[in-house]
Amino acid sequence: MKGELIRVEDGRFRRDEGEYRFEISISRGECIGIYVDDHFTSGTAYLDVFKGGSRMEGGRAFARGRRVGALELERWIERSVRIVDRHRFNSRELTVRDFILALDRSVDRQRRWAAERLRSPETEEMLERMELRLRPERRLTELSMLDYYRLCVFRVWFWQGELLILDRITEILRRRDVDKLMECVQLLLRQGAAVFLFDLDEAFMYRYCDRIDVIRDRKTCYRLYPEEYGERLFQILGWNPRSAGTERAGRPSGDREVLRTEGLTFSGMAPLDLRIHSGEIALLRDESYTAALRLRECFLGGQGWLDGTL
């Protein structure tokens, strides 16, 4: 299973007049983390290698163990790589079936193959293993956040993608949902796919990654293996360990009450009680992924609530 999928040695990439130097290497069955320093444009440029926005101008590239040029590498990426990030299709007309079938391959014979594959026992088994019990006619906008991203991972398996890239999913999903999604990712890995994890949650990456490639000053500067996980990452980046900066910052807090809700109720949500004073920063833990949307619609969209006081 450890067949090499992609390798770039001393790769020189250009994006928006800036040059980046990346070493890229991943094999089947591997989960590799990409951790970026304060220059977030480096992470964007790395991702753009797989989105077509960063052009390779130098270095040596290999796809499936064979030496390739820049254009052939781009063609392999277009065929074999799938990116899952925070951008979600919001069309109210799009169904689960549409998302799986119509938004990928366009050749008629592939569509016929896909329609048959969707009805196959193998597909039913994989859907069950990923806990995706969805009607094909169900609207995509009706899915929970977890089911949407599970479906994205399933789609990679369905179209036999070789490399999945997950971009900052810890900023999108709750911790327990991240773990459930990663169970689906593990199924892909066991099938022989490979996974790049882009994230800034080092504990998450320590848990799932076989290696972490550290990007600093626009280049790959270090490859971190499990025996080095821990403070070594922050030494490489010149940062203090996370635990050294967790003290609560002092902040003046006023006595003036800015917002208070008592039993504020929206459809499908438990009653909401909160109180915020001037000078405070409040954290609202959105367990249903809908509370923030309902509050925004209430405060900015002129929509009301079912019960309670504001």
GROMACS .gro file of C-alpha atoms in nm:
model
  310
    1MET     CA    1   0.000   0.000   0.000
    2LYS     CA    2   0.297   0.233   0.051
    3GLY     CA    3   0.321   0.321  -0.317
    4GLU     CA    4   0.435   0.679  -0.366
    5LEU     CA    5   0.167   0.911  -0.501
    6ILE     CA    6   0.341   1.246  -0.533
    7ARG     CA    7   0.687   1.379  -0.456
    8VAL     CA    8   0.831   1.723  -0.526
    9GLU     CA    9   1.199   1.787  -0.447
   10ASP     CA   10   1.318   2.148  -0.407
   11GLY     CA   11   0.996   2.264  -0.568
   12ARG     CA   12   0.991   2.632  -0.657
   13PHE     CA   13   0.640   2.772  -0.693
   14ARG     CA   14   0.523   3.120  -0.784
   15ARG     CA   15   0.205   3.287  -0.662
   16ASP     CA   16   0.120   3.660  -0.675
   17GLU     CA   17   0.479   3.759  -0.749
   18GLY     CA   18   0.609   3.566  -0.447
   19GLU     CA   19   0.829   3.256  -0.461
   20TYR     CA   20   0.775   2.956  -0.234
   21ARG     CA   21   0.992   2.648  -0.187
   22PHE     CA   22   0.804   2.334  -0.095
   23GLU     CA   23   0.907   1.974  -0.046
   24ILE     CA   24   0.600   1.758  -0.104
   25SER     CA   25   0.586   1.385  -0.041
   26ILE     CA   26   0.303   1.143   0.035
   27SER     CA   27   0.233   0.775  -0.027
   28ARG     CA   28  -0.078   0.559  -0.025
   29GLY     CA   29  -0.223   0.503   0.321
   30GLU     CA   30  -0.038   0.801   0.472
   31CYS     CA   31  -0.190   1.094   0.659
   32ILE     CA   32   0.050   1.390   0.647
   33GLY     CA   33  -0.001   1.718   0.832
   34ILE     CA   34   0.091   2.062   0.697
   35TYR     CA   35   0.155   2.318   0.971
   36VAL     CA   36   0.216   2.679   0.870
   37ASP     CA   37   0.385   2.964   1.060
   38ASP     CA   38   0.250   3.319   1.096
   39HIS     CA   39   0.279   3.380   0.720
   40PHE     CA   40  -0.061   3.239   0.629
   41THR     CA   41   0.005   3.319   0.262
   42SER     CA   42   0.244   3.022   0.269
   43GLY     CA   43  -0.046   2.791   0.352
   44THR     CA   44  -0.256   2.948   0.077
   45ALA     CA   45   0.029   2.904  -0.172
   46TYR     CA   46   0.074   2.538  -0.068
   47LEU     CA   47  -0.297   2.471  -0.111
   48ASP     CA   48  -0.289   2.651  -0.445
   49VAL     CA   49  -0.042   2.391  -0.571
   50PHE     CA   50  -0.343   2.157  -0.564
   51LYS     CA   51  -0.596   2.419  -0.676
   52GLY     CA   52  -0.401   2.539  -0.979
   53GLY     CA   53  -0.308   2.881  -0.838
   54SER     CA   54   0.064   2.818  -0.772
   55ARG     CA   55   0.276   2.728  -1.074
   56MET     CA   56   0.583   2.509  -1.041
   57GLU     CA   57   0.884   2.686  -1.192
   58GLY     CA   58   1.167   2.461  -1.076
   59GLY     CA   59   1.258   2.141  -0.897
   60ARG     CA   60   1.190   1.773  -0.962
   61ALA     CA   61   0.839   1.625  -0.957
   62PHE     CA   62   0.720   1.266  -0.949
   63ALA     CA   63   0.367   1.122  -0.976
   64ARG     CA   64   0.317   0.755  -0.885
   65GLY     CA   65   0.695   0.714  -0.886
   66ARG     CA   66   0.745   0.849  -1.239
   67ARG     CA   67   0.928   1.172  -1.321
   68VAL     CA   68   0.689   1.432  -1.463
   69GLY     CA   69   0.705   1.791  -1.577
   70ALA     CA   70   0.506   2.081  -1.436
   71LEU     CA   71   0.212   2.045  -1.680
   72GLU     CA   72   0.185   1.670  -1.633
   73LEU     CA   73   0.195   1.719  -1.255
   74GLU     CA   74  -0.095   1.965  -1.283
   75ARG     CA   75  -0.294   1.717  -1.492
   76TRP     CA   76  -0.236   1.440  -1.237
   77ILE     CA   77  -0.348   1.671  -0.955
   78GLU     CA   78  -0.664   1.765  -1.146
   79ARG     CA   79  -0.754   1.398  -1.196
   80SER     CA   80  -0.655   1.257  -0.858
   81VAL     CA   81  -0.686   1.521  -0.584
   82ARG     CA   82  -0.997   1.633  -0.398
   83ILE     CA   83  -1.004   1.929  -0.156
   84VAL     CA   84  -1.255   1.957   0.128
   85ASP     CA   85  -1.266   2.297   0.299
   86ARG     CA   86  -1.506   2.539   0.464
   87HIS     CA   87  -1.678   2.635   0.138
   88ARG     CA   88  -2.011   2.458   0.124
   89PHE     CA   89  -2.258   2.436  -0.164
   90ASN     CA   90  -2.563   2.633  -0.053
   91SER     CA   91  -2.798   2.575  -0.345
   92ARG     CA   92  -3.146   2.496  -0.215
   93GLU     CA   93  -3.211   2.279  -0.521
   94LEU     CA   94  -2.904   2.057  -0.499
   95THR     CA   95  -2.969   1.701  -0.378
   96VAL     CA   96  -2.738   1.438  -0.233
   97ARG     CA   97  -2.752   1.252  -0.566
   98ASP     CA   98  -2.662   1.570  -0.758
   99PHE     CA   99  -2.367   1.634  -0.529
  100ILE     CA  100  -2.230   1.284  -0.576
  101LEU     CA  101  -2.290   1.247  -0.949
  102ALA     CA  102  -2.334   1.573  -1.134
  103LEU     CA  103  -2.060   1.787  -0.983
  104ASP     CA  104  -1.770   1.569  -1.085
  105ARG     CA  105  -1.708   1.375  -1.404
  106SER     CA  106  -1.890   1.498  -1.712
  107VAL     CA  107  -1.825   1.220  -1.966
  108ASP     CA  108  -2.142   1.021  -2.041
  109ARG     CA  109  -1.984   0.677  -1.998
  110GLN     CA  110  -1.850   0.783  -1.657
  111ARG     CA  111  -2.196   0.903  -1.559
  112ARG     CA  112  -2.342   0.566  -1.651
  113TRP     CA  113  -2.069   0.393  -1.452
  114ALA     CA  114  -2.136   0.626  -1.158
  115ALA     CA  115  -2.512   0.568  -1.163
  116GLU     CA  116  -2.454   0.192  -1.150
  117ARG     CA  117  -2.191   0.226  -0.878
  118LEU     CA  118  -2.429   0.435  -0.667
  119ARG     CA  119  -2.673   0.142  -0.660
  120SER     CA  120  -2.409  -0.122  -0.592
  121PRO     CA  121  -2.382  -0.328  -0.268
  122GLU     CA  122  -2.026  -0.195  -0.226
  123THR     CA  123  -2.156   0.162  -0.214
  124GLU     CA  124  -2.434   0.071   0.027
  125GLU     CA  125  -2.178  -0.091   0.255
  126MET     CA  126  -1.950   0.214   0.250
  127LEU     CA  127  -2.240   0.450   0.319
  128GLU     CA  128  -2.335   0.236   0.616
  129ARG     CA  129  -1.976   0.228   0.746
  130MET     CA  130  -1.962   0.607   0.722
  131GLU     CA  131  -2.301   0.629   0.897
  132LEU     CA  132  -2.448   0.815   0.600
  133ARG     CA  133  -2.812   0.708   0.603
  134LEU     CA  134  -2.935   0.968   0.356
  135ARG     CA  135  -3.204   0.959   0.090
  136PRO     CA  136  -3.054   1.049  -0.251
  137GLU     CA  137  -3.334   1.306  -0.301
  138ARG     CA  138  -3.259   1.489   0.022
  139ARG     CA  139  -3.157   1.854  -0.019
  140LEU     CA  140  -2.793   1.926   0.053
  141THR     CA  141  -2.888   2.228   0.266
  142GLU     CA  142  -3.084   1.998   0.500
  143LEU     CA  143  -2.775   1.801   0.603
  144SER     CA  144  -2.601   1.856   0.934
  145MET     CA  145  -2.248   1.992   0.917
  146LEU     CA  146  -2.109   1.650   1.006
  147ASP     CA  147  -2.313   1.467   0.741
  148TYR     CA  148  -2.216   1.722   0.478
  149TYR     CA  149  -1.845   1.667   0.540
  150ARG     CA  150  -1.892   1.291   0.568
  151LEU     CA  151  -2.056   1.308   0.225
  152CYS     CA  152  -1.756   1.501   0.092
  153VAL     CA  153  -1.525   1.224   0.211
  154PHE     CA  154  -1.757   0.957   0.069
  155ARG     CA  155  -1.749   1.136  -0.265
  156VAL     CA  156  -1.369   1.101  -0.273
  157TRP     CA  157  -1.407   0.725  -0.221
  158PHE     CA  158  -1.689   0.703  -0.474
  159TRP     CA  159  -1.486   0.865  -0.754
  160GLN     CA  160  -1.172   0.673  -0.651
  161GLY     CA  161  -0.976   0.986  -0.567
  162GLU     CA  162  -0.620   0.913  -0.464
  163LEU     CA  163  -0.542   1.216  -0.250
  164LEU     CA  164  -0.777   1.399  -0.013
  165ILE     CA  165  -0.689   1.740   0.132
  166LEU     CA  166  -0.875   1.853   0.446
  167ASP     CA  167  -0.837   2.225   0.511
  168ARG     CA  168  -0.883   2.344   0.875
  169ILE     CA  169  -1.173   2.122   0.965
  170THR     CA  170  -1.113   2.184   1.338
  171GLU     CA  171  -1.230   2.542   1.276
  172ILE     CA  172  -1.556   2.413   1.126
  173LEU     CA  173  -1.661   2.110   1.330
  174ARG     CA  174  -1.693   2.039   1.701
  175ARG     CA  175  -1.429   1.811   1.850
  176ARG     CA  176  -1.652   1.504   1.868
  177ASP     CA  177  -1.766   1.561   1.510
  178VAL     CA  178  -1.407   1.597   1.394
  179ASP     CA  179  -1.335   1.255   1.546
  180LYS     CA  180  -1.639   1.105   1.370
  181LEU     CA  181  -1.531   1.257   1.039
  182MET     CA  182  -1.181   1.119   1.086
  183GLU     CA  183  -1.329   0.771   1.125
  184CYS     CA  184  -1.450   0.811   0.765
  185VAL     CA  185  -1.107   0.937   0.663
  186GLN     CA  186  -0.949   0.628   0.819
  187LEU     CA  187  -1.167   0.417   0.588
  188LEU     CA  188  -1.020   0.602   0.290
  189LEU     CA  189  -0.667   0.545   0.417
  190ARG     CA  190  -0.728   0.173   0.456
  191GLN     CA  191  -0.855   0.167   0.096
  192GLY     CA  192  -0.520   0.305  -0.022
  193ALA     CA  193  -0.590   0.677  -0.055
  194ALA     CA  194  -0.365   0.939   0.106
  195VAL     CA  195  -0.460   1.247   0.310
  196PHE     CA  196  -0.306   1.589   0.369
  197LEU     CA  197  -0.432   1.769   0.681
  198PHE     CA  198  -0.394   2.147   0.681
  199ASP     CA  199  -0.458   2.268   1.035
  200LEU     CA  200  -0.337   2.486   1.321
  201ASP     CA  201  -0.455   2.251   1.596
  202GLU     CA  202  -0.134   2.068   1.677
  203ALA     CA  203  -0.303   1.823   1.919
  204PHE     CA  204  -0.535   1.714   1.636
  205MET     CA  205  -0.240   1.665   1.402
  206TYR     CA  206  -0.037   1.475   1.662
  207ARG     CA  207  -0.328   1.234   1.697
  208TYR     CA  208  -0.382   1.155   1.331
  209CYS     CA  209  -0.069   1.238   1.129
  210ASP     CA  210   0.213   1.003   1.036
  211ARG     CA  211   0.434   1.309   0.981
  212ILE     CA  212   0.399   1.688   0.996
  213ASP     CA  213   0.566   1.907   0.735
  214VAL     CA  214   0.642   2.247   0.888
  215ILE     CA  215   0.625   2.554   0.662
  216ARG     CA  216   0.824   2.857   0.776
  217ASP     CA  217   0.928   3.169   0.585
  218ARG     CA  218   0.763   3.046   0.264
  219LYS     CA  219   0.939   2.710   0.252
  220THR     CA  220   0.928   2.358   0.393
  221CYS     CA  221   1.178   2.382   0.677
  222TYR     CA  222   1.136   2.059   0.873
  223ARG     CA  223   0.968   1.720   0.872
  224LEU     CA  224   0.842   1.628   1.216
  225TYR     CA  225   0.791   1.260   1.301
  226PRO     CA  226   0.583   1.117   1.589
  227GLU     CA  227   0.881   1.064   1.819
  228GLU     CA  228   0.938   1.442   1.808
  229TYR     CA  229   0.577   1.554   1.857
  230GLY     CA  230   0.538   1.809   2.135
  231GLU     CA  231   0.746   2.119   2.207
  232ARG     CA  232   0.981   2.052   1.915
  233LEU     CA  233   0.722   2.202   1.679
  234PHE     CA  234   0.731   2.535   1.863
  235GLN     CA  235   1.112   2.531   1.881
  236ILE     CA  236   1.126   2.499   1.504
  237LEU     CA  237   0.892   2.795   1.461
  238GLY     CA  238   1.059   3.002   1.734
  239TRP     CA  239   0.737   3.017   1.938
  240ASN     CA  240   0.670   2.969   2.305
  241PRO     CA  241   0.486   2.644   2.388
  242ARG     CA  242   0.109   2.683   2.382
  243SER     CA  243   0.080   2.620   2.755
  244ALA     CA  244   0.298   2.922   2.827
  245GLY     CA  245   0.046   3.165   2.684
  246THR     CA  246  -0.285   3.046   2.820
  247GLU     CA  247  -0.318   3.296   3.105
  248ARG     CA  248  -0.631   3.502   3.078
  249ALA     CA  249  -0.558   3.854   2.961
  250GLY     CA  250  -0.676   4.129   3.190
  251ARG     CA  251  -0.962   4.328   3.044
  252PRO     CA  252  -1.170   4.604   3.196
  253SER     CA  253  -1.529   4.501   3.249
  254GLY     CA  254  -1.807   4.751   3.297
  255ASP     CA  255  -2.126   4.721   3.496
  256ARG     CA  256  -2.353   4.828   3.211
  257GLU     CA  257  -2.559   4.539   3.080
  258VAL     CA  258  -2.551   4.539   2.700
  259LEU     CA  259  -2.758   4.231   2.620
  260ARG     CA  260  -2.970   3.986   2.818
  261THR     CA  261  -3.194   3.704   2.703
  262GLU     CA  262  -3.421   3.491   2.919
  263GLY     CA  263  -3.570   3.174   2.771
  264LEU     CA  264  -3.519   3.303   2.416
  265THR     CA  265  -3.657   3.021   2.201
  266PHE     CA  266  -3.622   2.945   1.832
  267SER     CA  267  -3.763   2.647   1.645
  268GLY     CA  268  -3.557   2.335   1.709
  269MET     CA  269  -3.339   2.498   1.977
  270ALA     CA  270  -3.330   2.483   2.353
  271PRO     CA  271  -3.416   2.812   2.532
  272LEU     CA  272  -3.122   3.053   2.538
  273ASP     CA  273  -3.020   3.246   2.850
  274LEU     CA  274  -2.725   3.484   2.834
  275ARG     CA  275  -2.605   3.812   2.977
  276ILE     CA  276  -2.327   4.035   2.841
  277HIS     CA  277  -2.184   4.348   3.005
  278SER     CA  278  -1.985   4.630   2.850
  279GLY     CA  279  -1.618   4.544   2.803
  280GLU     CA  280  -1.682   4.169   2.798
  281ILE     CA  281  -1.608   3.915   2.527
  282ALA     CA  282  -1.860   3.631   2.541
  283LEU     CA  283  -1.810   3.285   2.395
  284LEU     CA  284  -2.123   3.118   2.262
  285ARG     CA  285  -2.073   2.744   2.215
  286ASP     CA  286  -2.292   2.655   1.919
  287GLU     CA  287  -2.369   2.288   1.978
  288SER     CA  288  -2.628   2.266   1.700
  289TYR     CA  289  -2.441   2.478   1.440
  290THR     CA  290  -2.762   2.682   1.408
  291ALA     CA  291  -2.762   2.915   1.710
  292ALA     CA  292  -2.536   3.176   1.548
  293LEU     CA  293  -2.748   3.176   1.231
  294ARG     CA  294  -3.072   3.216   1.430
  295LEU     CA  295  -2.930   3.503   1.634
  296ARG     CA  296  -2.803   3.676   1.323
  297GLU     CA  297  -3.144   3.644   1.157
  298CYS     CA  298  -3.304   3.774   1.476
  299PHE     CA  299  -3.078   4.077   1.526
  300LEU     CA  300  -2.995   4.167   1.167
  301GLY     CA  301  -3.267   4.006   0.960
  302GLY     CA  302  -3.571   4.135   1.144
  303GLN     CA  303  -3.698   3.786   1.228
  304GLY     CA  304  -3.862   3.710   1.560
  305TRP     CA  305  -3.850   3.425   1.811
  306LEU     CA  306  -4.106   3.186   1.953
  307ASP     CA  307  -4.084   3.266   2.322
  308GLY     CA  308  -3.877   3.440   2.588
  309THR     CA  309  -3.756   3.795   2.636
  310LEU     CA  310  -3.473   3.997   2.488
   0.00000   0.00000   0.00000
